Amino acid sequence: MELNYGPEHDEYREQVRGFLRETWKEGADVVAFRQQAIEAGYLYRGIPKRFGGSEQPSDVIRARIIAEEFAAAKAPGEIKGNGVQMLVPTLLERGAEWQKERFVAKTLSGEYRWAQGFSEPGSGSDLASLRTRGVLRDGQWVINGQKVWTSYAKDCQYMFALIRTEPEASKHQGISYLLINLDQPGIDIRPMKQINGGNDFNEVFFTDAVTPEDWIVGERGEGWSVSKSLLKHERNMLGGIDRSESLFDSLLGLAKRTVKNGVPAIKDPWVRDRLAALKAELEVQRCSSFIQMSRELSGDGGGLLQMMNKLGQSNYAAAVAEVANAILEDEGLISPIGNRRPGNERWVNQYMNSLAAAIAGGTSNIQRNIIAERGLGLPRESSQ
């Protein structure tokens, strides 16, 4: 397998490195740096300039080089989160022109933060069974119902949500994709106490909450198809090699600095064996990403491998958590909540997040069914 990008892209890599040497130093103004990176064509490459992007031609190899070099320099990249990584691509693909003009640039800058209103009590894996309803009345949607497991909703100004607007239609056809201002009397956001003491998840209650008629992405009843486009972006966000690589590097650091039985944990044969296995799995993911890149360059798309990204990353996070817990032993029971400068107890959050990763963006079991049925052509599992 040829893993070199070639002379042309090696030259481009040097350009990126030169830009970073000139513009980024630890402690520099992050906002100003990101604007320089946008103007140089390195961030938000697929987004038109009029919406705050750098409007560069699609080039998966250049995008990969940028990600690698920014990570190596520890330079701030694109803002992460629901708004930038999920809503913005969806608006660019399915939104009205005025929606792009109003929301995209301010979302990219971090001025607007977005919550995702999908899951409901009893409507998780079977998302199409959601019951929160919207009725069109006097030029606005009147919304009643409840969303749950809504990450960071208490810190967001807006929500993109799936709302049932056509109650007589089939469950997949009766859903619309609405944008909602969270700062209004008809919305009650209640943080949920998590097992680690945090409260990043929220319940959101709608009682005659309203949003303008034209704050709909796509047409009435098209929300399911819009959401499938969005979940594609979410699963790509959750399944990248960068996350796995960062987890492994952190675990390796933990093994080097943690002492077990008077010696660094990394000298323990079991720990070394598990680290070797995790490193091998990481390289498998890396080679898989190269294959996907090659297929995208040839116009074939990622195919079955792309469907496995999210599932593979979720499994990897769980395997890393298992090794970290074994290294930490009793120290892994200490909560980082309330500690302004937490140390190894931060791994408690990684363990909890590894459990959540099997649910976020579509549960792992549902993802396995999709791979089996749509990727491998296996028969659907009988409901009997």
PDB file of C-alpha atoms in Angstrom, residues 140-144 153-154 156-161 163 178-189 204-213 215:
ATOM      1  CA  GLN A 140     -46.087  30.330  13.516  1.00  0.00           C
ATOM      2  CA  TRP A 141     -45.628  26.806  14.783  1.00  0.00           C
ATOM      3  CA  VAL A 142     -47.033  26.197  18.262  1.00  0.00           C
ATOM      4  CA  ILE A 143     -45.038  23.400  19.885  1.00  0.00           C
ATOM      5  CA  ASN A 144     -45.932  21.101  22.782  1.00  0.00           C
ATOM      6  CA  ALA A 153     -29.192  22.845  26.051  1.00  0.00           C
ATOM      7  CA  LYS A 154     -28.936  25.174  29.050  1.00  0.00           C
ATOM      8  CA  CYS A 156     -27.528  27.202  23.904  1.00  0.00           C
ATOM      9  CA  GLN A 157     -29.576  29.949  22.283  1.00  0.00           C
ATOM     10  CA  TYR A 158     -31.199  27.793  19.609  1.00  0.00           C
ATOM     11  CA  MET A 159     -32.322  24.238  18.872  1.00  0.00           C
ATOM     12  CA  PHE A 160     -32.792  22.254  15.679  1.00  0.00           C
ATOM     13  CA  ALA A 161     -35.557  19.763  16.373  1.00  0.00           C
ATOM     14  CA  ILE A 163     -41.383  17.886  15.462  1.00  0.00           C
ATOM     15  CA  LEU A 178     -37.747  23.139  12.815  1.00  0.00           C
ATOM     16  CA  LEU A 179     -35.346  25.762  14.155  1.00  0.00           C
ATOM     17  CA  ILE A 180     -36.376  27.129  17.564  1.00  0.00           C
ATOM     18  CA  ASN A 181     -35.282  30.060  19.722  1.00  0.00           C
ATOM     19  CA  LEU A 182     -34.805  28.624  23.234  1.00  0.00           C
ATOM     20  CA  ASP A 183     -35.120  32.005  24.968  1.00  0.00           C
ATOM     21  CA  GLN A 184     -38.891  32.209  25.344  1.00  0.00           C
ATOM     22  CA  PRO A 185     -41.490  31.651  28.098  1.00  0.00           C
ATOM     23  CA  GLY A 186     -42.871  28.423  26.614  1.00  0.00           C
ATOM     24  CA  ILE A 187     -39.605  26.509  27.031  1.00  0.00           C
ATOM     25  CA  ASP A 188     -38.374  24.988  30.298  1.00  0.00           C
ATOM     26  CA  ILE A 189     -34.850  23.532  30.313  1.00  0.00           C
ATOM     27  CA  VAL A 204     -36.518  20.376  27.455  1.00  0.00           C
ATOM     28  CA  PHE A 205     -40.251  20.939  27.904  1.00  0.00           C
ATOM     29  CA  PHE A 206     -42.358  22.824  25.329  1.00  0.00           C
ATOM     30  CA  THR A 207     -45.621  24.383  26.453  1.00  0.00           C
ATOM     31  CA  ASP A 208     -47.150  26.426  23.623  1.00  0.00           C
ATOM     32  CA  ALA A 209     -43.640  27.426  22.555  1.00  0.00           C
ATOM     33  CA  VAL A 210     -43.533  29.112  19.158  1.00  0.00           C
ATOM     34  CA  THR A 211     -41.282  29.468  16.141  1.00  0.00           C
ATOM     35  CA  PRO A 212     -41.978  31.328  12.863  1.00  0.00           C
ATOM     36  CA  GLU A 213     -43.581  29.388  10.011  1.00  0.00           C
ATOM     37  CA  TRP A 215     -38.075  28.440  10.427  1.00  0.00           C
TER      38      TRP A 215
END
